[in-house]
mmCIF file of C-alpha atoms in Angstrom:
data_model
loop_
_atom_site.group_PDB
_atom_site.id
_atom_site.type_symbol
_atom_site.label_atom_id
_atom_site.label_comp_id
_atom_site.label_asym_id
_atom_site.label_seq_id
_atom_site.Cartn_x
_atom_site.Cartn_y
_atom_site.Cartn_z
ATOM 1 C CA GLN A 1232 -25.743 -15.388 -76.821
ATOM 2 C CA SER A 1233 -24.993 -15.426 -80.553
ATOM 3 C CA ALA A 1234 -24.901 -12.200 -82.496
ATOM 4 C CA LEU A 1235 -27.997 -11.344 -84.487
ATOM 5 C CA THR A 1236 -27.620 -11.905 -88.235
ATOM 6 C CA GLN A 1237 -27.503 -8.896 -90.530
ATOM 7 C CA PRO A 1238 -26.433 -8.657 -94.176
ATOM 8 C CA ARG A 1239 -22.889 -7.386 -94.477
ATOM 9 C CA SER A 1240 -23.865 -4.676 -96.899
ATOM 10 C CA VAL A 1241 -26.752 -3.112 -98.776
ATOM 11 C CA SER A 1242 -26.704 -0.329 -101.314
ATOM 12 C CA GLY A 1243 -29.069 1.973 -103.107
ATOM 13 C CA SER A 1244 -29.199 5.108 -105.161
ATOM 14 C CA PRO A 1245 -30.297 8.434 -103.691
ATOM 15 C CA GLY A 1246 -34.058 8.487 -103.308
ATOM 16 C CA GLN A 1247 -34.406 4.719 -103.272
ATOM 17 C CA SER A 1248 -35.409 2.592 -100.294
ATOM 18 C CA VAL A 1249 -33.231 -0.010 -98.633
ATOM 19 C CA THR A 1250 -34.169 -2.530 -95.980
ATOM 20 C CA ILE A 1251 -31.799 -4.139 -93.516
ATOM 21 C CA SER A 1252 -32.840 -7.376 -91.883
ATOM 22 C CA CYS A 1253 -31.864 -8.528 -88.417
ATOM 23 C CA THR A 1254 -32.535 -12.187 -87.680
ATOM 24 C CA GLY A 1255 -32.425 -13.649 -84.227
ATOM 25 C CA THR A 1256 -34.205 -16.404 -82.394
ATOM 26 C CA SER A 1257 -37.288 -16.942 -80.290
ATOM 27 C CA SER A 1258 -35.112 -16.137 -77.278
ATOM 28 C CA ASP A 1259 -34.344 -12.600 -78.392
ATOM 29 C CA VAL A 1260 -35.935 -10.830 -81.376
ATOM 30 C CA GLY A 1261 -38.890 -13.199 -81.515
ATOM 31 C CA ASN A 1262 -39.674 -12.695 -77.839
ATOM 32 C CA SER A 1263 -38.884 -9.032 -77.379
ATOM 33 C CA ASN A 1264 -40.462 -5.672 -78.083
ATOM 34 C CA PHE A 1265 -37.124 -4.092 -77.163
ATOM 35 C CA VAL A 1266 -35.429 -4.065 -80.544
ATOM 36 C CA SER A 1267 -33.342 -1.009 -81.367
ATOM 37 C CA TRP A 1268 -31.237 0.217 -84.280
ATOM 38 C CA TYR A 1269 -28.074 2.313 -84.331
ATOM 39 C CA GLN A 1270 -26.321 4.340 -87.002
ATOM 40 C CA HIS A 1271 -22.537 4.387 -86.700
ATOM 41 C CA LEU A 1272 -20.217 6.625 -88.627
ATOM 42 C CA PRO A 1273 -16.477 5.866 -88.375
ATOM 43 C CA GLY A 1274 -14.846 7.630 -85.467
ATOM 44 C CA LYS A 1275 -18.147 8.844 -84.085
ATOM 45 C CA ALA A 1276 -20.427 7.660 -81.320
ATOM 46 C CA PRO A 1277 -23.194 5.323 -82.434
ATOM 47 C CA LYS A 1278 -26.588 7.002 -82.674
ATOM 48 C CA LEU A 1279 -29.919 5.513 -81.631
ATOM 49 C CA ILE A 1280 -32.382 5.749 -84.528
ATOM 50 C CA ILE A 1281 -35.104 3.261 -83.576
ATOM 51 C CA TYR A 1282 -36.183 1.777 -80.239
ATOM 52 C CA ASP A 1283 -39.052 -0.425 -79.123
ATOM 53 C CA VAL A 1284 -39.062 -1.942 -82.645
ATOM 54 C CA THR A 1285 -40.755 1.005 -84.341
ATOM 55 C CA THR A 1286 -40.233 4.212 -82.338
ATOM 56 C CA ARG A 1287 -38.015 7.021 -83.610
ATOM 57 C CA PRO A 1288 -36.306 9.257 -81.038
ATOM 58 C CA SER A 1289 -36.886 12.956 -81.388
ATOM 59 C CA GLY A 1290 -34.850 14.420 -84.230
ATOM 60 C CA VAL A 1291 -34.511 11.227 -86.263
ATOM 61 C CA PRO A 1292 -35.939 11.721 -89.767
ATOM 62 C CA ASP A 1293 -39.111 9.832 -90.567
ATOM 63 C CA ARG A 1294 -37.436 8.162 -93.527
ATOM 64 C CA PHE A 1295 -36.108 5.680 -90.958
ATOM 65 C CA SER A 1296 -38.653 3.080 -89.924
ATOM 66 C CA GLY A 1297 -38.556 -0.190 -88.024
ATOM 67 C CA SER A 1298 -40.667 -3.318 -88.031
ATOM 68 C CA LYS A 1299 -40.615 -6.900 -86.841
ATOM 69 C CA SER A 1300 -42.060 -10.198 -87.959
ATOM 70 C CA GLY A 1301 -41.347 -13.336 -86.012
ATOM 71 C CA ASN A 1302 -37.636 -13.647 -85.324
ATOM 72 C CA THR A 1303 -36.654 -10.963 -87.833
ATOM 73 C CA ALA A 1304 -36.585 -7.230 -87.316
ATOM 74 C CA SER A 1305 -36.066 -4.795 -90.158
ATOM 75 C CA LEU A 1306 -34.896 -1.241 -90.654
ATOM 76 C CA THR A 1307 -36.055 0.582 -93.764
ATOM 77 C CA ILE A 1308 -34.496 3.767 -95.009
ATOM 78 C CA SER A 1309 -36.824 5.448 -97.477
ATOM 79 C CA GLY A 1310 -35.651 8.219 -99.747
ATOM 80 C CA LEU A 1311 -31.992 7.332 -99.238
ATOM 81 C CA GLN A 1312 -29.676 10.318 -98.836
ATOM 82 C CA ASP A 1313 -25.910 10.649 -99.066
ATOM 83 C CA GLU A 1314 -25.620 11.265 -95.336
ATOM 84 C CA ASP A 1315 -27.247 7.901 -94.637
ATOM 85 C CA GLU A 1316 -24.074 6.109 -95.701
ATOM 86 C CA ALA A 1317 -22.954 4.440 -92.483
ATOM 87 C CA ASP A 1318 -22.893 1.187 -90.573
ATOM 88 C CA TYR A 1319 -26.164 0.104 -88.982
ATOM 89 C CA TYR A 1320 -26.545 -2.254 -86.042
ATOM 90 C CA CYS A 1321 -29.603 -3.886 -84.562
ATOM 91 C CA CYS A 1322 -29.924 -4.841 -80.931
ATOM 92 C CA SER A 1323 -32.420 -6.944 -79.025
ATOM 93 C CA TYR A 1324 -33.161 -7.715 -75.428
ATOM 94 C CA ALA A 1325 -32.251 -11.372 -74.949
ATOM 95 C CA GLY A 1326 -33.834 -12.065 -71.590
ATOM 96 C CA SER A 1327 -32.424 -12.137 -68.061
ATOM 97 C CA TYR A 1328 -31.229 -8.540 -68.385
ATOM 98 C CA THR A 1329 -28.897 -9.231 -71.285
ATOM 99 C CA TRP A 1330 -28.711 -7.697 -74.749
ATOM 100 C CA VAL A 1331 -27.399 -8.944 -78.070
ATOM 101 C CA PHE A 1332 -26.288 -6.945 -81.109
ATOM 102 C CA GLY A 1333 -26.208 -7.725 -84.780
ATOM 103 C CA GLY A 1334 -23.040 -7.991 -86.814
ATOM 104 C CA GLY A 1335 -23.660 -4.701 -88.575
ATOM 105 C CA THR A 1336 -24.611 -3.694 -92.100
ATOM 106 C CA LYS A 1337 -22.749 -1.213 -94.244
ATOM 107 C CA VAL A 1338 -25.112 0.989 -96.224
ATOM 108 C CA THR A 1339 -23.610 2.441 -99.387
ATOM 109 C CA VAL A 1340 -25.273 5.233 -101.312
ATOM 110 C CA LEU A 1341 -24.426 4.729 -104.970
ATOM 111 C CA GLN B 1357 -26.744 17.968 -73.067
ATOM 112 C CA VAL B 1358 -25.850 14.355 -72.383
ATOM 113 C CA THR B 1359 -22.248 13.305 -72.958
ATOM 114 C CA LEU B 1360 -20.236 10.232 -72.060
ATOM 115 C CA ARG B 1361 -16.502 9.722 -72.323
ATOM 116 C CA GLU B 1362 -14.494 6.556 -71.855
ATOM 117 C CA SER B 1363 -10.997 6.559 -70.446
ATOM 118 C CA GLY B 1364 -8.445 3.929 -69.643
ATOM 119 C CA PRO B 1365 -5.237 2.338 -70.868
ATOM 120 C CA ALA B 1366 -4.713 1.914 -74.584
ATOM 121 C CA LEU B 1367 -2.498 -1.131 -74.056
ATOM 122 C CA VAL B 1368 -2.673 -3.930 -71.532
ATOM 123 C CA LYS B 1369 -0.696 -7.134 -71.274
ATOM 124 C CA PRO B 1370 -2.247 -10.595 -71.336
ATOM 125 C CA THR B 1371 -3.466 -11.751 -67.912
ATOM 126 C CA GLN B 1372 -3.661 -8.172 -66.619
ATOM 127 C CA THR B 1373 -6.829 -6.532 -65.356
ATOM 128 C CA LEU B 1374 -8.387 -3.759 -67.426
ATOM 129 C CA THR B 1375 -10.031 -0.829 -65.679
ATOM 130 C CA LEU B 1376 -12.135 1.554 -67.745
ATOM 131 C CA THR B 1377 -13.925 4.657 -66.539
ATOM 132 C CA CYS B 1378 -16.984 6.229 -68.089
ATOM 133 C CA THR B 1379 -17.414 9.878 -67.097
ATOM 134 C CA PHE B 1380 -20.763 11.332 -68.003
ATOM 135 C CA SER B 1381 -22.707 14.558 -67.764
ATOM 136 C CA GLY B 1382 -26.208 15.770 -68.452
ATOM 137 C CA PHE B 1383 -27.937 13.173 -66.303
ATOM 138 C CA SER B 1384 -27.644 11.516 -62.922
ATOM 139 C CA LEU B 1385 -27.368 7.822 -62.234
ATOM 140 C CA SER B 1386 -29.382 8.368 -59.105
ATOM 141 C CA THR B 1387 -32.413 9.262 -61.236
ATOM 142 C CA THR B 1388 -34.968 6.470 -61.511
ATOM 143 C CA LYS B 1389 -34.717 4.399 -64.712
ATOM 144 C CA MET B 1390 -31.263 5.658 -65.661
ATOM 145 C CA CYS B 1391 -28.646 3.024 -66.456
ATOM 146 C CA VAL B 1392 -25.184 2.865 -68.007
ATOM 147 C CA SER B 1393 -23.879 -0.028 -70.050
ATOM 148 C CA TRP B 1394 -20.528 -1.054 -71.456
ATOM 149 C CA ILE B 1395 -20.366 -2.389 -74.994
ATOM 150 C CA ARG B 1396 -17.328 -3.410 -77.037
ATOM 151 C CA GLN B 1397 -16.431 -3.998 -80.658
ATOM 152 C CA PRO B 1398 -13.404 -6.024 -81.696
ATOM 153 C CA PRO B 1399 -11.871 -4.816 -84.963
ATOM 154 C CA GLY B 1400 -14.073 -5.861 -87.857
ATOM 155 C CA LYS B 1401 -16.530 -7.684 -85.614
ATOM 156 C CA ALA B 1402 -19.943 -7.207 -84.062
ATOM 157 C CA LEU B 1403 -20.835 -5.071 -81.096
ATOM 158 C CA GLU B 1404 -21.018 -7.069 -77.874
ATOM 159 C CA TRP B 1405 -22.942 -5.954 -74.808
ATOM 160 C CA LEU B 1406 -20.897 -6.426 -71.644
ATOM 161 C CA ALA B 1407 -22.607 -5.073 -68.546
ATOM 162 C CA ARG B 1408 -25.164 -2.630 -67.166
ATOM 163 C CA ILE B 1409 -25.536 -0.807 -63.874
ATOM 164 C CA ASP B 1410 -28.825 0.730 -62.851
ATOM 165 C CA TRP B 1411 -29.899 3.751 -60.821
ATOM 166 C CA ASP B 1412 -30.689 1.441 -57.890
ATOM 167 C CA ASP B 1413 -27.241 -0.232 -58.126
ATOM 168 C CA ASP B 1414 -28.577 -3.397 -59.746
ATOM 169 C CA LYS B 1415 -25.879 -4.913 -61.949
ATOM 170 C CA HIS B 1416 -26.252 -7.154 -64.992
ATOM 171 C CA TYR B 1417 -23.558 -8.993 -66.935
ATOM 172 C CA ASN B 1418 -22.980 -10.765 -70.227
ATOM 173 C CA THR B 1419 -23.448 -14.413 -69.345
ATOM 174 C CA SER B 1420 -20.277 -15.532 -71.123
ATOM 175 C CA LEU B 1421 -18.062 -12.913 -69.468
ATOM 176 C CA LYS B 1422 -19.725 -12.676 -66.092
ATOM 177 C CA THR B 1423 -16.867 -14.202 -64.113
ATOM 178 C CA ARG B 1424 -14.405 -11.605 -65.454
ATOM 179 C CA LEU B 1425 -16.467 -8.423 -65.227
ATOM 180 C CA THR B 1426 -17.279 -6.017 -62.435
ATOM 181 C CA ILE B 1427 -19.258 -2.824 -62.936
ATOM 182 C CA SER B 1428 -19.612 -0.116 -60.329
ATOM 183 C CA LYS B 1429 -20.688 3.501 -60.061
ATOM 184 C CA ASP B 1430 -19.735 6.636 -58.205
ATOM 185 C CA THR B 1431 -22.831 8.769 -58.385
ATOM 186 C CA SER B 1432 -21.150 11.785 -56.824
ATOM 187 C CA LYS B 1433 -18.485 11.798 -59.547
ATOM 188 C CA ASN B 1434 -20.856 10.826 -62.386
ATOM 189 C CA GLN B 1435 -18.659 7.869 -63.210
ATOM 190 C CA VAL B 1436 -19.110 4.208 -64.005
ATOM 191 C CA VAL B 1437 -16.154 1.841 -63.811
ATOM 192 C CA LEU B 1438 -15.759 -1.496 -65.568
ATOM 193 C CA THR B 1439 -13.046 -3.956 -64.657
ATOM 194 C CA MET B 1440 -12.246 -7.002 -66.754
ATOM 195 C CA THR B 1441 -9.813 -9.541 -65.391
ATOM 196 C CA ASN B 1442 -7.434 -11.918 -67.149
ATOM 197 C CA MET B 1443 -7.226 -9.947 -70.381
ATOM 198 C CA ASP B 1444 -6.447 -11.845 -73.586
ATOM 199 C CA PRO B 1445 -5.582 -10.687 -77.116
ATOM 200 C CA VAL B 1446 -9.144 -11.599 -78.182
ATOM 201 C CA ASP B 1447 -10.338 -8.835 -75.847
ATOM 202 C CA THR B 1448 -8.728 -6.252 -78.107
ATOM 203 C CA ALA B 1449 -11.602 -3.955 -78.973
ATOM 204 C CA THR B 1450 -13.059 -0.489 -78.882
ATOM 205 C CA TYR B 1451 -14.926 -0.189 -75.600
ATOM 206 C CA TYR B 1452 -17.968 2.077 -75.413
ATOM 207 C CA CYS B 1453 -20.105 3.227 -72.548
ATOM 208 C CA ALA B 1454 -23.696 4.151 -73.274
ATOM 209 C CA ARG B 1455 -26.689 5.439 -71.372
ATOM 210 C CA TYR B 1456 -29.736 3.212 -71.256
ATOM 211 C CA THR B 1457 -33.101 4.468 -70.078
ATOM 212 C CA VAL B 1458 -35.747 2.005 -69.053
ATOM 213 C CA THR B 1459 -38.399 4.293 -70.505
ATOM 214 C CA SER B 1460 -37.032 4.210 -74.061
ATOM 215 C CA GLU B 1461 -35.398 0.744 -73.826
ATOM 216 C CA GLY B 1462 -32.496 1.755 -75.989
ATOM 217 C CA PHE B 1463 -28.911 2.926 -75.672
ATOM 218 C CA ASP B 1464 -29.718 6.548 -76.351
ATOM 219 C CA TYR B 1465 -26.332 8.206 -75.845
ATOM 220 C CA TRP B 1466 -22.893 6.734 -76.438
ATOM 221 C CA GLY B 1467 -19.322 7.781 -75.894
ATOM 222 C CA GLN B 1468 -16.930 7.784 -78.808
ATOM 223 C CA GLY B 1469 -15.185 4.696 -77.494
ATOM 224 C CA THR B 1470 -11.673 3.859 -76.428
ATOM 225 C CA LEU B 1471 -9.482 1.319 -78.203
ATOM 226 C CA VAL B 1472 -7.853 -1.209 -75.915
ATOM 227 C CA THR B 1473 -5.166 -3.455 -77.340
ATOM 228 C CA VAL B 1474 -4.089 -6.570 -75.483
ATOM 229 C CA SER B 1475 -0.538 -7.503 -76.355
ATOM 230 C CA SER B 1476 2.658 -8.473 -74.655
#
């Protein structure tokens, strides 16, 4: 299983929108409705922010949204805030009860 | 409140076997659809899913590491144990345990991780 491909970094000013892509293959992202996204601050436990491609867990602000087209999933942060500065990871079910993560994207709030 | 905490040695020598324990609270691994996974992250690299154990004791492993991994649970102690044999410096990583629920299909709670360095 190869890691899913994410941009190393994205940036935006407060209030702007940023989108993080997560590209896999027809064996994982393209064939799965079980794509999830995680926010990771240094020294803290990763936090689930999107599951089942588009669903936000309770308590996650609605400025976080997920989507998928073909082999690429995306996370959009609308109305970027300072506290959104973190690393973000995608994850997809890869079949046969295995999972694969993306390489991570650092979001910088300018 | 769901919490998970990883524990184990910070340093292991090459060829040794690593044993990590995940102690959790706020849920039971005997509850249907509850699972616990192990995930690791080498310094500066991507997260890598390692293994999962389910409420019914089904076990699933990363295909590439399957021969080296064993996951087990002690439901009475609320613990999940991962062993990894024949450790190598490339296995140096922060190791996380995380809860996975089949209903949400995501790793919804994570521990803070434990750094394991493999060096002689």
